[in-house]
CSV table of C-alpha atoms in Angstrom, one decimal:
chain,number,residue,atom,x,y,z
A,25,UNK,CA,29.1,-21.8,45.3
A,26,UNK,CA,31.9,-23.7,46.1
A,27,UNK,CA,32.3,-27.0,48.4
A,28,UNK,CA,29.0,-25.5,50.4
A,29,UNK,CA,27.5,-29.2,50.8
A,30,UNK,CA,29.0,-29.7,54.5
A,31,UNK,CA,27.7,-33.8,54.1
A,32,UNK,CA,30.8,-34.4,51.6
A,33,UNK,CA,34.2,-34.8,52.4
A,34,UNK,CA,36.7,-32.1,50.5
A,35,UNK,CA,40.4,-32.6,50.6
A,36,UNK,CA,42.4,-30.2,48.8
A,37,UNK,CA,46.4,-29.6,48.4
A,38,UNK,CA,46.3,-25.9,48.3
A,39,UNK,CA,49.6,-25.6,46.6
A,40,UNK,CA,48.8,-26.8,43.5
A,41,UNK,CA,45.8,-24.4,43.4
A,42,UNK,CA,46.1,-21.1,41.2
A,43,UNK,CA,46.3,-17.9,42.7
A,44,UNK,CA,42.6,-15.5,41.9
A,45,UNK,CA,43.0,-12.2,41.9
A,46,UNK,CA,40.5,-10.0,44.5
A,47,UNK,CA,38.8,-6.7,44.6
A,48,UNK,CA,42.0,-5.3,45.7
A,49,UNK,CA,45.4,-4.5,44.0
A,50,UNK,CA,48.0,-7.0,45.0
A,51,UNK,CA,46.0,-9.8,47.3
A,52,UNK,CA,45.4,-13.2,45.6
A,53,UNK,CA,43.4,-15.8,46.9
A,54,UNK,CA,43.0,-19.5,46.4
A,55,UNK,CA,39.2,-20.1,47.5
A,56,UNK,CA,39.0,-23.6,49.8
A,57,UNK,CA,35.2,-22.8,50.2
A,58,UNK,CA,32.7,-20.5,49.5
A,59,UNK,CA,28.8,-19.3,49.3
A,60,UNK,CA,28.8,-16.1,47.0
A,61,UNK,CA,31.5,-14.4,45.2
A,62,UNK,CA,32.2,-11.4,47.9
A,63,UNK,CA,30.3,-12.7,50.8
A,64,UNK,CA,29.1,-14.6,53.1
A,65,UNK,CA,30.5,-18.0,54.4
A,66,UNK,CA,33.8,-18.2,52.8
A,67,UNK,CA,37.4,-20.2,53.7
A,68,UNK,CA,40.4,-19.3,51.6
A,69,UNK,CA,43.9,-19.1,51.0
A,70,UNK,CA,44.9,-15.3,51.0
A,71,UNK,CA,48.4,-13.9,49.7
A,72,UNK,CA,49.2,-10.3,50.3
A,73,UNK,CA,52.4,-8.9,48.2
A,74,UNK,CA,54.4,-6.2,49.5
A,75,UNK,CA,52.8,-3.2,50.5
A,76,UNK,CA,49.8,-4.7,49.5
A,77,UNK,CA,46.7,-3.2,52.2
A,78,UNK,CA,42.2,-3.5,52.3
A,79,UNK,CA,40.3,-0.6,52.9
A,80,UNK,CA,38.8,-0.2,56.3
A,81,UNK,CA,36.0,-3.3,56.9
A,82,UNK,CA,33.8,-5.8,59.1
A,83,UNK,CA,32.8,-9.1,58.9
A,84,UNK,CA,29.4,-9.7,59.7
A,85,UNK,CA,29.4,-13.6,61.5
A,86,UNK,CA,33.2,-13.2,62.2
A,87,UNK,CA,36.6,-13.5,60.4
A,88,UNK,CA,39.0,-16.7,61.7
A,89,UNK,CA,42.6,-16.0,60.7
A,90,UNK,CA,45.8,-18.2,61.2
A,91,UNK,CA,48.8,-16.3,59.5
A,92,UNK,CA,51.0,-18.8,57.4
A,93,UNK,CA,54.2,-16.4,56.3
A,94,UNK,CA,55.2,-13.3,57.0
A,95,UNK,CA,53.7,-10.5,58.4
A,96,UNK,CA,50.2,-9.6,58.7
A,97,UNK,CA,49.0,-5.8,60.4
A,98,UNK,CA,46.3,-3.8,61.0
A,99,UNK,CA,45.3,-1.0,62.9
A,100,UNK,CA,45.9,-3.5,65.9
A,101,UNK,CA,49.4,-4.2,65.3
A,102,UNK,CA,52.0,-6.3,63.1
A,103,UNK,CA,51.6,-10.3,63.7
A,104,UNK,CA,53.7,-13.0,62.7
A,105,UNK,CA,53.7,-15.8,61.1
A,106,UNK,CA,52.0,-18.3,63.6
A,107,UNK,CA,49.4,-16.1,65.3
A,108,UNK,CA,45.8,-16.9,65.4
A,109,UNK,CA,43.5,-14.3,65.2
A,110,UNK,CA,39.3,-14.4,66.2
A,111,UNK,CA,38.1,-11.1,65.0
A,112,UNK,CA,33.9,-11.4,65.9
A,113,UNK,CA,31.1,-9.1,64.8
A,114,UNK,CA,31.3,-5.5,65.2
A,115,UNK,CA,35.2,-5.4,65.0
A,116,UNK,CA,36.7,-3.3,61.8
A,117,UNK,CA,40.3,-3.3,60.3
A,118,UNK,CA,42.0,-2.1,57.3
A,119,UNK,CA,44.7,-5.0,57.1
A,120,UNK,CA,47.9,-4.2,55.4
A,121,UNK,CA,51.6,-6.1,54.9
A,122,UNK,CA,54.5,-4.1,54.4
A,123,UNK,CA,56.6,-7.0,53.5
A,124,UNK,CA,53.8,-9.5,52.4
A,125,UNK,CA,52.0,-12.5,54.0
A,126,UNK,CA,49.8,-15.5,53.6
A,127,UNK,CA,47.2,-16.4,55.5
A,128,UNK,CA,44.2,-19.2,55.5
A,129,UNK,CA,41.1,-16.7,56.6
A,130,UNK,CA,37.6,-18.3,57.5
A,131,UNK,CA,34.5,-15.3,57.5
A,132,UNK,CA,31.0,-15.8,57.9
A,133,UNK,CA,31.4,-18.5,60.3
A,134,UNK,CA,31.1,-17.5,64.0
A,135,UNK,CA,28.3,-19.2,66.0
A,136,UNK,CA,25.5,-16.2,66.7
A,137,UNK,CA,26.7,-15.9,70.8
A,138,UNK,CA,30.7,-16.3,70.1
A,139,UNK,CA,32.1,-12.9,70.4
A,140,UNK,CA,35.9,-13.9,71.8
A,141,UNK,CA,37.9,-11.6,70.1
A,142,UNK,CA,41.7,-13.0,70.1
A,143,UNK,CA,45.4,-12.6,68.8
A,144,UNK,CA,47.5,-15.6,69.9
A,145,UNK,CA,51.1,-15.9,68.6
A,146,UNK,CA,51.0,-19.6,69.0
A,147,UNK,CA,55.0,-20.3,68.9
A,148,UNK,CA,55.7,-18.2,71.6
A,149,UNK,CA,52.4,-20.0,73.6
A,150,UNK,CA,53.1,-22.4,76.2
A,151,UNK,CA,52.3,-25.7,74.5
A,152,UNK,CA,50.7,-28.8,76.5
A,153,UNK,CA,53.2,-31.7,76.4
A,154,UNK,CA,50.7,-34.8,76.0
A,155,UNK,CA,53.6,-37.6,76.0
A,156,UNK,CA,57.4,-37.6,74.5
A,157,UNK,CA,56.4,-36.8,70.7
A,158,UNK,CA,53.1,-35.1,70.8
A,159,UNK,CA,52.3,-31.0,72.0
A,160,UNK,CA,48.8,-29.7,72.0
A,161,UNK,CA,47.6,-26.1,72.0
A,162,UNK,CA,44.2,-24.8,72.6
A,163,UNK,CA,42.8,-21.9,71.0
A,164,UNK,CA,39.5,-21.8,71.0
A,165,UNK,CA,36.6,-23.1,72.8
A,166,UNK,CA,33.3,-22.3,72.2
A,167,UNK,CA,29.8,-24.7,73.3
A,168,UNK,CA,30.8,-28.1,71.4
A,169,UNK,CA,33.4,-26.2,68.9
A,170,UNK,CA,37.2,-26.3,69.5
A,171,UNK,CA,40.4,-25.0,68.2
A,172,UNK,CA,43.5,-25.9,68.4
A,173,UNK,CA,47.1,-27.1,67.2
A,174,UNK,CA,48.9,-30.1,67.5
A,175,UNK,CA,52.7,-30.8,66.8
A,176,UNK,CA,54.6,-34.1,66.6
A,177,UNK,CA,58.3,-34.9,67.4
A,178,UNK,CA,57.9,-38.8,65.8
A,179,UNK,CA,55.8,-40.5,64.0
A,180,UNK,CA,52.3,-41.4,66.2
A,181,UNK,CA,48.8,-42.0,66.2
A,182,UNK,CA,46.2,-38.9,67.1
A,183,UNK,CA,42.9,-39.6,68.7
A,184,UNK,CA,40.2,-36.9,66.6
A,185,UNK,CA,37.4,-39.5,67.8
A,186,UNK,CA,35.0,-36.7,69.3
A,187,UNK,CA,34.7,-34.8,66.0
A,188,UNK,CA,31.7,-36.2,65.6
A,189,UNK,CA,30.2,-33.1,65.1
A,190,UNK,CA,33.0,-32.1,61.2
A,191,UNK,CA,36.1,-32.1,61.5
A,192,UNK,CA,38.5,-29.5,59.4
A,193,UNK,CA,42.4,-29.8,59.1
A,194,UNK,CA,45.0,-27.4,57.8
A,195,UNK,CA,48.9,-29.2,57.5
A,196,UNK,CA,50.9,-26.4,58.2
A,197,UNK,CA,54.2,-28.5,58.0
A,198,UNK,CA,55.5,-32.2,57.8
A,199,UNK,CA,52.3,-34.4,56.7
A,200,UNK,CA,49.0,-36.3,57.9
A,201,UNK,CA,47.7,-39.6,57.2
A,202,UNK,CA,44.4,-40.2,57.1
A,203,UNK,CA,43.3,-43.9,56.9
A,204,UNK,CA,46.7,-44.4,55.0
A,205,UNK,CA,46.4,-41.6,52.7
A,206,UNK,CA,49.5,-38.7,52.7
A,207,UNK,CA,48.5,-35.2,53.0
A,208,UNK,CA,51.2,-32.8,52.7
A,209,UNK,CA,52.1,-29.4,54.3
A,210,UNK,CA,49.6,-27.0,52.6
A,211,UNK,CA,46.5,-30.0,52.6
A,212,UNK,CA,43.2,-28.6,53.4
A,213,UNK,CA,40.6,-31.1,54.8
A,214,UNK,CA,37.3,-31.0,55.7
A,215,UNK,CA,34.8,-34.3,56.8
A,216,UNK,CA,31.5,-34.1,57.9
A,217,UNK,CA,29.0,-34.4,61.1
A,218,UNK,CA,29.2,-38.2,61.2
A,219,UNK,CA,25.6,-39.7,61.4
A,220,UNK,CA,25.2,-41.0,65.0
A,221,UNK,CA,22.6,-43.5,63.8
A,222,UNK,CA,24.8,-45.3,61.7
A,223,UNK,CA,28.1,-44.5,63.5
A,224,UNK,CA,30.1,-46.9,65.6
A,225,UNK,CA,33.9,-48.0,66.1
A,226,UNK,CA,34.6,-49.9,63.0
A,227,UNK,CA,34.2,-46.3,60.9
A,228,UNK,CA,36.4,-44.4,63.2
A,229,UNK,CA,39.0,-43.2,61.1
A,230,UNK,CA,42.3,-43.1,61.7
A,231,UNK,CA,44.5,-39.9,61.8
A,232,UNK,CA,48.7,-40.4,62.4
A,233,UNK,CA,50.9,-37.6,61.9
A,234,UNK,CA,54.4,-37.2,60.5
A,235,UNK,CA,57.6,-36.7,62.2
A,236,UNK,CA,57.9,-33.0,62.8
A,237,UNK,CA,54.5,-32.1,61.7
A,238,UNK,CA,52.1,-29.0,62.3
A,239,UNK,CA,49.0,-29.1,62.2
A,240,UNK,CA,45.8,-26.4,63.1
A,241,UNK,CA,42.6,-28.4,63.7
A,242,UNK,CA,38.8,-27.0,64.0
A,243,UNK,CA,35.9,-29.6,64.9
A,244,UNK,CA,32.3,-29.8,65.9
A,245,UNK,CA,31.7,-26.5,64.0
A,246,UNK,CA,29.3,-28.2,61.1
């Protein structure tokens, strides 16, 4: 297992990672987090080279899918860097990329009753303009779990109070600071369910991102 205790806080910079190979010819991975080597709950990094393609499969519990570079197809279609993809139970692909793509993947971790099934080319979305330097996109909302995006024009504080619940954080460009620490484009981070008991305003933490910054955000999922 890897990172499977959801109580700890993981922060990773996937770029310094090294690339592992997979079952298939041609797809690397760099594994964020997982429960057994070829299934189960699992969030990775996943890099498909040229004309690099998986034979036709499900994903039992779901498969979460934001495409980072490039071009990712299936069956479905060819999708662009920037799309978001919910793929639930009972859905089967055989994903392919003619010219090559990357892509952070999360399988295994759909909530038993969520079956929204959805491709959303998030830079061609219509974006929420919450003041002069901040945008907000939803993408998913499901009982207390939400999805979304956020990008920045300036420098400014984010509110992520109500991720009381685990919070998770991919920098897609530009940087985050957490409580003064810098997290580059390509940081992964996860924090946990914060214990209610012992919660109160002095822990909040507090989350400011970068000057023309992306980032996709996931909370009260843990």
């Amino acid at each position: 297992m890897l990172n499977m205790n959801f109580t700890q806080s993981v922060s990773i910079d996937t770029h310094s990672l090294k690339w592992v190979a997979s079952p298939m010819p041609g797809v690397v991975r760099k594994p964020l987090a997982r429960e057994e080597a070829e299934q189960g709950h699992a969030t990775s990094i996943v890099c498909y080279e040229p004309g690099a393609s998986f034979s036709s499969h499900g994903h039992p519990k779901g498969e979460e899918i934001l495409v980072l570079e490039g071009v990712f197809s299936d069956q479905t279609g060819d999708y662009q860097a920037g799309t978001y993809f919910r793929n639930p139970e009972g859905f089967s692909h055989a994903p392919f990329s003619k010219e090559g793509c990357t892509i952070l993947v999360k399988l295994h971790q759909f909530q038993a009753d969520d079956s929204a099934h959805l491709a959303i080319q998030t830079n061609n979305a219509k974006w929420h303009r919450v003041n002069d330097s901040l945008e907000y996109l939803g993408l998913h909302h499901h009982k207390d779990e939400q999805v979304f995006m956020m990008r920045s024009g300036a420098e400014l504080k984010v509110d992520l109070d109500e991720a009381l619940k685990g919070l998770e954080i991919y920098v897609i460009s530009g940087e985050l600071l957490e409580n003064g620490h810098r997290f580059s484009a390509g940081s992964w981070l996860r924090r946990p369910a914060l214990n209610k008991k012992l919660h109160n305003d002095s822990q909040e933490d507090c989350y400011q991102l970068g000057s023309d910054t992306v980032v996709w955000i996931k909370m009260n999922h843990l």
